[in-house]
Coordinates of C-alpha atoms in Angstrom, one line a residue:
P17 CA -145.4 -31.1 -108.6
L18 CA -144.4 -34.7 -109.3
L19 CA -140.7 -35.5 -110.1
L20 CA -139.7 -39.1 -110.4
C21 CA -136.4 -39.9 -111.7
T22 CA -135.2 -43.3 -113.0
T23 CA -132.4 -44.6 -115.1
M24 CA -132.8 -46.6 -118.3
S25 CA -131.4 -50.1 -118.4
E26 CA -129.3 -51.1 -121.4
D27 CA -131.8 -53.7 -122.6
N28 CA -134.7 -51.3 -122.9
S29 CA -132.9 -48.0 -123.7
N30 CA -134.3 -47.9 -127.2
D31 CA -137.8 -49.0 -126.2
N32 CA -140.2 -46.0 -126.4
S33 CA -143.1 -48.3 -127.1
N34 CA -146.4 -46.9 -125.7
F35 CA -144.9 -45.0 -122.7
A36 CA -147.6 -42.4 -122.6
T37 CA -149.1 -42.4 -126.0
R38 CA -152.6 -41.0 -126.3
Q39 CA -155.2 -43.7 -126.2
D40 CA -157.3 -41.8 -128.7
A41 CA -157.2 -38.4 -130.5
G42 CA -158.7 -36.4 -127.7
D43 CA -157.0 -38.0 -124.8
E44 CA -153.8 -36.5 -123.4
S45 CA -151.5 -38.3 -121.0
K46 CA -151.2 -36.8 -117.6
Y47 CA -147.4 -37.2 -117.6
V48 CA -144.4 -36.5 -119.8
K49 CA -141.2 -38.5 -119.8
L50 CA -138.0 -36.3 -120.1
V51 CA -134.8 -38.2 -120.9
S52 CA -131.3 -36.7 -120.4
A53 CA -128.1 -37.3 -122.4
E54 CA -127.1 -40.2 -120.2
G55 CA -130.6 -41.8 -120.1
M56 CA -131.9 -40.5 -116.8
E57 CA -135.7 -40.4 -117.0
F58 CA -137.9 -37.8 -115.4
F59 CA -141.6 -38.2 -115.2
V60 CA -143.2 -34.8 -114.9
E61 CA -147.0 -33.8 -115.0
R62 CA -147.8 -32.5 -118.4
R63 CA -149.2 -29.3 -117.1
I64 CA -145.9 -28.6 -115.3
A65 CA -143.8 -29.4 -118.4
M66 CA -146.0 -26.9 -120.3
G67 CA -144.4 -24.2 -118.1
S68 CA -141.4 -24.3 -120.4
G69 CA -141.8 -22.6 -123.7
T70 CA -139.7 -25.1 -125.5
M71 CA -141.5 -28.1 -124.0
R72 CA -144.8 -26.4 -124.7
T73 CA -144.0 -26.0 -128.3
M74 CA -142.9 -29.7 -128.6
L75 CA -146.0 -31.0 -126.9
E76 CA -148.5 -28.8 -128.7
G77 CA -147.0 -28.8 -132.2
Q78 CA -146.8 -31.4 -134.9
F79 CA -143.8 -33.0 -133.3
R80 CA -143.3 -36.7 -132.5
E81 CA -143.0 -35.7 -128.9
S82 CA -146.6 -34.4 -128.8
N83 CA -147.8 -37.9 -129.7
E84 CA -145.3 -39.9 -127.5
N85 CA -145.2 -37.7 -124.5
L86 CA -141.5 -38.3 -124.5
I87 CA -138.9 -35.6 -124.9
R88 CA -135.3 -36.4 -125.3
F89 CA -132.5 -33.9 -124.5
P90 CA -129.4 -35.5 -125.9
D91 CA -127.3 -32.5 -125.0
I92 CA -128.4 -32.0 -121.5
A93 CA -126.9 -33.8 -118.5
G94 CA -129.2 -35.5 -116.0
A95 CA -128.2 -33.2 -113.1
I96 CA -128.9 -30.0 -115.3
L97 CA -132.3 -31.5 -116.5
E98 CA -133.3 -32.3 -112.9
R99 CA -132.6 -28.6 -111.9
V100 CA -134.7 -27.4 -114.9
V101 CA -137.6 -29.6 -113.9
R102 CA -137.3 -28.4 -110.3
Y103 CA -137.4 -24.9 -111.4
L104 CA -140.6 -25.5 -113.4

């Protein structure tokens, strides 16, 4: 599984624009971006993220995350989120 971690720079920390938005109603992005409390970004294959019940619900439901393919975890530190992703 793919795990790519980056950190957000201050000048684009609020920019979610078109990260992995669906190009049309039937097209799902291959990757999901997970963002930790301190702004660490993890790019994970969507099929891998679906291994988590919580992430599956967010990505399949009528949540903003399902359209943006971006899930923020404001209460989870980057090191912990990395371990969660590795576990998936």
